[in-house]
Short mmCIF file of C-alpha atoms in Angstrom, two decimals:
data_model
loop_
_atom_site.label_atom_id
_atom_site.label_comp_id
_atom_site.label_asym_id
_atom_site.label_seq_id
_atom_site.Cartn_x
_atom_site.Cartn_y
_atom_site.Cartn_z
CA MET A 1 20.97 -8.65 -4.56
CA LYS A 2 18.62 -5.54 -5.49
CA ILE A 3 16.77 -3.04 -3.76
CA GLY A 4 13.20 -2.88 -4.78
CA ILE A 5 11.13 0.37 -3.54
CA ASP A 6 7.68 0.74 -4.21
CA LEU A 7 6.88 4.44 -3.71
CA GLY A 8 2.91 5.35 -3.19
CA GLY A 9 0.64 8.19 -2.50
CA SER A 10 0.79 7.27 1.21
CA HIS A 11 3.25 4.93 1.97
CA VAL A 12 6.99 3.58 1.04
CA ALA A 13 7.22 -0.49 0.65
CA ILE A 14 11.09 -1.02 0.34
CA GLY A 15 12.79 -5.02 -0.26
CA VAL A 16 15.82 -6.74 -1.11
CA VAL A 17 14.94 -9.16 -4.16
CA ASP A 18 16.93 -11.86 -5.36
CA GLU A 19 17.96 -13.13 -8.55
CA ASN A 20 14.89 -15.72 -8.47
CA GLY A 21 12.38 -12.53 -8.41
CA LYS A 22 11.74 -13.68 -4.33
CA ILE A 23 12.04 -10.85 -1.63
CA ARG A 24 13.98 -11.83 0.90
CA GLU A 25 13.32 -9.08 3.53
CA LYS A 26 11.03 -5.92 3.48
CA ILE A 27 10.33 -2.72 5.42
CA GLU A 28 7.28 -0.87 5.15
CA LYS A 29 6.35 2.92 6.06
CA ARG A 30 3.12 4.64 6.00
CA PHE A 31 3.82 8.67 5.69
CA SER A 32 2.36 10.77 8.56
CA GLU A 33 0.20 14.20 7.67
CA GLN A 34 3.29 15.84 8.94
CA GLU A 35 6.17 14.01 6.63
CA LYS A 36 3.04 14.53 4.07
CA GLU A 37 3.87 18.44 4.25
CA ASN A 38 7.57 17.91 3.01
CA ILE A 39 7.04 14.69 0.88
CA GLU A 40 10.34 14.87 -0.81
CA ARG A 41 12.20 15.09 2.32
CA ALA A 42 10.15 12.13 3.65
CA ILE A 43 10.52 10.29 0.79
CA VAL A 44 14.58 10.74 0.35
CA ASP A 45 15.13 10.38 4.08
CA THR A 46 13.18 7.03 4.19
CA ILE A 47 14.92 5.69 1.06
CA ILE A 48 18.26 6.22 2.16
CA GLU A 49 17.92 5.13 5.74
CA HIS A 50 16.50 1.95 4.96
CA SER A 51 18.65 1.23 1.75
CA ASN A 52 21.78 1.74 3.98
CA PHE A 53 20.41 -0.76 6.98
CA PHE A 54 19.50 -3.09 3.81
CA LYS A 55 23.50 -2.55 2.18
CA ARG A 56 25.06 -3.25 5.61
CA GLU A 57 23.03 -6.76 5.83
CA TYR A 58 23.23 -7.94 1.88
CA GLU A 59 25.32 -7.28 -1.05
CA VAL A 60 23.49 -4.86 -2.71
CA GLU A 61 24.22 -4.22 -6.90
CA GLU A 62 21.23 -1.22 -7.68
CA ILE A 63 18.33 0.36 -6.43
CA GLY A 64 15.16 0.44 -8.51
CA ILE A 65 11.81 2.57 -7.85
CA GLY A 66 8.60 2.43 -9.04
CA MET A 67 6.39 5.19 -8.59
CA PRO A 68 3.36 6.88 -10.16
CA GLY A 69 3.48 9.92 -12.34
CA TRP A 70 5.74 10.88 -15.04
CA LEU A 71 9.12 10.24 -14.54
CA GLU A 72 12.27 10.87 -17.15
CA ASP A 73 16.23 9.86 -16.33
CA GLY A 74 15.77 9.90 -12.77
CA LYS A 75 13.65 12.88 -12.38
CA ILE A 76 10.08 13.02 -11.22
CA MET A 77 8.57 15.28 -13.74
CA TRP A 78 4.54 15.24 -12.05
CA SER A 79 3.05 13.17 -9.99
CA GLY A 80 -0.21 14.14 -9.00
CA ASN A 81 -0.87 10.88 -6.43
CA ILE A 82 2.24 11.95 -4.28
CA GLY A 83 2.05 15.83 -5.16
CA VAL A 84 5.72 16.36 -6.75
CA THR A 85 6.63 18.30 -9.74
CA ASN A 86 10.32 18.94 -11.10
CA PHE A 87 12.05 17.00 -8.49
CA ASP A 88 15.48 14.74 -9.32
CA LEU A 89 14.88 12.13 -6.91
CA LYS A 90 18.14 9.92 -8.41
CA GLU A 91 20.11 13.16 -7.92
CA ALA A 92 19.09 13.31 -3.77
CA LEU A 93 19.59 9.91 -3.57
CA GLU A 94 23.36 9.75 -4.59
CA GLU A 95 25.12 9.57 -1.48
CA LEU A 96 24.00 5.65 -1.45
CA LYS A 97 26.34 5.33 -4.23
CA LEU A 98 24.59 2.82 -5.94
CA PRO A 99 23.07 2.75 -9.66
CA VAL A 100 19.58 3.72 -9.41
CA LYS A 101 16.64 3.48 -11.58
CA ILE A 102 13.29 4.59 -11.50
CA ARG A 103 10.01 3.90 -13.50
CA ASN A 104 6.44 4.17 -13.21
CA ASP A 105 4.88 1.75 -10.71
CA ALA A 106 2.12 0.39 -12.34
CA LYS A 107 4.70 -0.82 -15.29
CA CYS A 108 6.91 -2.55 -12.66
CA ALA A 109 3.91 -4.43 -10.58
CA ALA A 110 2.68 -5.24 -14.10
CA MET A 111 6.55 -6.94 -14.98
CA ALA A 112 6.50 -8.82 -11.84
CA GLU A 113 2.82 -9.94 -12.81
CA LYS A 114 3.64 -10.78 -16.47
CA GLN A 115 7.15 -13.10 -14.77
CA TYR A 116 6.01 -14.73 -12.17
CA GLY A 117 2.51 -14.13 -11.69
CA CYS A 118 -0.74 -13.60 -12.58
CA LEU A 119 -0.40 -12.67 -16.33
CA LYS A 120 2.59 -15.49 -16.96
CA GLY A 121 1.86 -17.37 -20.18
CA TYR A 122 -0.73 -14.57 -21.86
CA GLY A 123 0.74 -13.06 -25.24
CA GLU A 124 -2.14 -10.14 -24.99
CA SER A 125 -2.73 -8.81 -21.29
CA LEU A 126 -3.79 -5.73 -19.31
CA PHE A 127 -2.85 -5.11 -15.94
CA LEU A 128 -4.34 -2.42 -13.51
CA THR A 129 -3.10 -1.06 -10.19
CA LEU A 130 -5.68 -0.19 -8.07
CA GLY A 131 -4.57 2.12 -5.35
CA THR A 132 -4.64 5.98 -4.49
CA GLY A 133 -5.63 6.23 -8.49
CA ILE A 134 -5.55 3.56 -11.04
CA GLY A 135 -1.83 2.92 -13.35
CA GLY A 136 -1.96 0.55 -16.30
CA ALA A 137 0.43 -1.58 -18.38
CA VAL A 138 -0.34 -3.52 -21.61
CA PHE A 139 1.30 -6.29 -22.92
CA SER A 140 1.09 -7.83 -26.98
CA LYS A 141 2.68 -10.50 -27.83
CA GLY A 142 4.38 -10.76 -24.29
CA GLU A 143 5.82 -7.60 -24.87
CA LEU A 144 5.24 -4.10 -22.83
CA LEU A 145 4.04 -1.95 -24.67
CA GLU A 146 6.08 1.40 -23.81
CA THR A 147 6.25 5.19 -25.33
CA GLU A 148 9.38 7.46 -26.24
CA LYS A 149 8.77 10.04 -23.17
CA ARG A 150 6.01 9.76 -20.63
CA PRO A 151 5.09 6.64 -19.40
CA GLY A 152 1.35 6.24 -21.48
CA TYR A 153 -1.23 3.96 -20.99
CA GLU A 154 -2.32 5.77 -17.88
CA PHE A 155 -5.93 4.09 -17.86
CA GLY A 156 -6.59 6.07 -14.74
CA HIS A 157 -7.15 9.39 -16.75
CA MET A 158 -9.47 8.16 -19.14
CA VAL A 159 -12.50 10.01 -18.94
CA ILE A 160 -15.72 8.06 -18.14
CA GLN A 161 -17.84 10.94 -17.29
CA LYS A 162 -18.50 13.94 -18.86
CA GLU A 163 -18.31 16.87 -17.22
CA GLY A 164 -17.65 14.77 -13.59
CA ILE A 165 -15.58 14.86 -10.70
CA ILE A 166 -12.36 17.07 -11.23
CA CYS A 167 -9.20 14.86 -11.17
CA LYS A 168 -5.84 15.68 -9.75
CA CYS A 169 -4.48 15.92 -13.68
CA GLY A 170 -6.77 18.79 -14.09
CA ARG A 171 -9.48 17.06 -16.29
CA LYS A 172 -12.86 15.85 -15.23
CA GLY A 173 -14.25 12.55 -15.26
CA CYS A 174 -11.10 10.29 -14.71
CA PHE A 175 -11.53 6.73 -14.23
CA GLU A 176 -9.40 6.86 -11.39
CA ARG A 177 -11.87 9.22 -9.20
CA TYR A 178 -14.97 6.68 -10.20
CA ALA A 179 -13.03 3.45 -9.78
CA SER A 180 -9.77 3.76 -7.28
CA MET A 181 -9.80 1.90 -4.10
CA LYS A 182 -9.19 5.07 -2.59
CA VAL A 183 -12.44 6.11 -3.74
CA PHE A 184 -14.36 3.36 -3.28
CA LYS A 185 -13.02 2.85 0.46
CA ASN A 186 -13.45 6.81 1.33
CA GLU A 187 -17.20 6.72 0.19
CA LEU A 188 -17.46 3.37 2.07
CA ARG A 189 -16.36 5.83 5.15
CA ARG A 190 -18.67 8.44 4.38
CA VAL A 191 -21.70 6.89 4.08
CA LEU A 192 -21.18 4.42 7.22
CA GLY A 193 -20.01 7.66 9.26
CA LEU A 194 -16.55 6.43 9.60
CA ASP A 195 -13.43 8.55 9.75
CA GLU A 196 -10.21 8.30 7.36
CA THR A 197 -8.25 6.78 9.88
CA THR A 198 -10.84 3.84 9.72
CA ARG A 199 -8.41 1.07 7.82
CA GLY A 200 -9.17 -1.33 4.80
CA GLU A 201 -9.31 -4.11 7.14
CA GLU A 202 -12.47 -2.90 8.86
CA LEU A 203 -14.48 -1.87 6.18
CA LEU A 204 -13.49 -5.21 4.55
CA GLU A 205 -15.30 -7.16 7.81
CA LYS A 206 -17.81 -4.60 6.99
CA ILE A 207 -18.48 -5.83 3.72
CA ARG A 208 -18.17 -9.60 4.40
CA ARG A 209 -20.65 -9.24 7.52
CA ASN A 210 -23.19 -7.26 5.25
CA SER A 211 -26.62 -8.89 4.74
CA PRO A 212 -30.36 -7.84 4.49
CA GLU A 213 -30.97 -7.39 8.16
CA LYS A 214 -27.89 -5.30 8.64
CA GLU A 215 -28.43 -1.42 9.60
CA HIS A 216 -26.23 -0.26 6.67
CA TYR A 217 -27.29 -3.11 4.08
CA GLU A 218 -28.60 -0.98 1.72
CA LYS A 219 -25.93 1.89 1.81
CA ILE A 220 -22.86 -0.79 1.25
CA GLU A 221 -24.98 -2.16 -1.22
CA LYS A 222 -25.04 0.78 -2.93
CA VAL A 223 -21.38 1.81 -2.83
CA VAL A 224 -20.12 -1.99 -3.88
CA THR A 225 -22.56 -1.72 -7.13
CA GLU A 226 -21.40 1.78 -8.13
CA PHE A 227 -18.24 1.14 -7.91
CA ILE A 228 -18.23 -2.24 -10.26
CA ASN A 229 -20.21 -0.20 -12.11
CA ASN A 230 -17.82 2.48 -12.81
CA LEU A 231 -15.16 -0.05 -12.77
CA SER A 232 -16.63 -2.02 -15.63
CA ILE A 233 -17.18 0.79 -17.68
CA GLY A 234 -13.38 1.51 -17.80
CA LEU A 235 -12.55 -2.50 -18.23
CA GLU A 236 -15.03 -2.56 -21.65
CA ASN A 237 -13.56 0.65 -23.21
CA LEU A 238 -10.01 -1.14 -22.74
CA ILE A 239 -11.15 -4.61 -24.08
CA TRP A 240 -12.51 -2.81 -26.92
CA ILE A 241 -9.25 -1.03 -27.59
CA PHE A 242 -6.70 -4.03 -26.87
CA GLU A 243 -8.88 -7.48 -26.79
CA PRO A 244 -7.01 -8.98 -23.76
CA GLN A 245 -6.74 -12.64 -22.95
CA ALA A 246 -6.59 -11.64 -19.64
CA ILE A 247 -6.61 -8.37 -17.15
CA GLY A 248 -4.74 -8.86 -14.03
CA LEU A 249 -5.54 -6.41 -11.01
CA GLY A 250 -3.49 -5.24 -8.55
CA GLY A 251 -3.01 -2.84 -5.71
CA SER A 252 -5.20 -3.11 -2.57
CA PHE A 253 -8.15 -4.28 -4.99
CA VAL A 254 -6.26 -7.78 -3.92
CA TYR A 255 -7.50 -7.54 -0.27
CA PHE A 256 -11.12 -7.30 -1.46
CA GLU A 257 -11.09 -9.61 -3.94
CA ASP A 258 -13.79 -12.33 -2.37
CA VAL A 259 -15.97 -9.62 -2.40
CA LEU A 260 -15.56 -7.62 -5.44
CA LEU A 261 -14.16 -10.06 -8.05
CA PRO A 262 -17.20 -12.21 -8.08
CA LYS A 263 -19.48 -8.92 -8.71
CA LEU A 264 -16.89 -7.77 -11.27
CA ASN A 265 -17.04 -10.89 -13.04
CA GLN A 266 -20.66 -11.25 -13.20
CA LYS A 267 -20.80 -7.58 -14.64
CA LEU A 268 -18.29 -8.29 -17.60
CA GLN A 269 -19.61 -11.84 -18.36
CA ALA A 270 -23.16 -9.96 -19.47
CA PHE A 271 -20.68 -7.57 -21.73
CA ASN A 272 -18.80 -10.43 -23.45
CA GLN A 273 -21.80 -12.13 -24.26
CA GLU A 274 -23.27 -9.30 -26.50
CA ASP A 275 -20.08 -10.08 -28.50
CA ARG A 276 -20.92 -13.82 -29.29
CA GLU A 277 -17.07 -13.81 -31.20
CA ARG A 278 -15.27 -12.88 -28.02
CA LYS A 279 -13.18 -15.26 -26.06
CA LYS A 280 -14.29 -15.51 -22.17
CA ILE A 281 -11.35 -12.80 -20.90
CA GLU A 282 -9.88 -13.94 -17.55
CA ILE A 283 -9.91 -11.48 -14.52
CA LYS A 284 -6.95 -12.18 -12.41
CA PRO A 285 -6.20 -10.65 -9.21
CA ALA A 286 -2.23 -9.97 -9.08
CA VAL A 287 -0.71 -13.08 -7.32
CA LEU A 288 2.04 -10.82 -5.91
CA GLY A 289 -0.03 -8.82 -4.12
CA ASN A 290 1.35 -5.37 -3.25
CA ASP A 291 4.82 -7.12 -3.43
CA ALA A 292 4.88 -6.83 -7.27
CA GLY A 293 5.91 -2.86 -7.13
CA ILE A 294 8.72 -4.08 -5.03
CA ILE A 295 9.89 -7.12 -7.59
CA GLY A 296 9.11 -4.88 -10.69
CA ALA A 297 10.89 -2.12 -9.66
CA VAL A 298 14.53 -4.36 -9.95
CA LEU A 299 13.72 -5.98 -13.39
#
């Protein structure tokens, strides 16, 4: 058994994964605003507490952690979406007395979906996690493409708007400042006059129930259309560069699949028709959902 940890900008999910990639048991925790003020301590305490619990219940061999950012040898060099710089997470977890491996979360989720999920069987494919930001991974001839130092293939920091909104990376107009699920949900909250505690489930129901006779119909339609347009710009750029057979979309996008994916497919279909030689590209929601990060962290 291995412990897989999916560490995000606002939450952590910890699970025990068997040799077949099945999660036997998992625990999820959302960080409070108070915990975020000392996020390094909150991360370490949470991982140690729940890992010790699983160690008592299962024969655990090692721990794998997937998280956003630039990581080297167990150190978090920079993670803008979590707010951590130059922190040796591996060293902070030494008291667990287990091997700890840490890598980029998007790459972890991508590997899980390639082995067990939506990208299985495709030689040329892309995977994007749409959540607090946008992470990415590329498979060529069935193999994950990697760089020597930094994680690379950071699709979220591709500029799609010249002199656009400033990003946590310091640049302006980054893809994730226009097409992450966090941006999408925050914009819905803004136009509907809802506070930040409004959960994604409630926003999803508002989109599902939206119709021309509803009070906020035009506002919701405008937000959805703008999001799809921005997401399409990024995906079209990536298609031209990598020519994938399939693109997998993970993160909280999967929960909004029924209201977003048909519109995205319609938008990309028009783009594909501009090049008659290009075969239809499959746009596929992650089969493993948000569990992909936990499973991929141990692969």
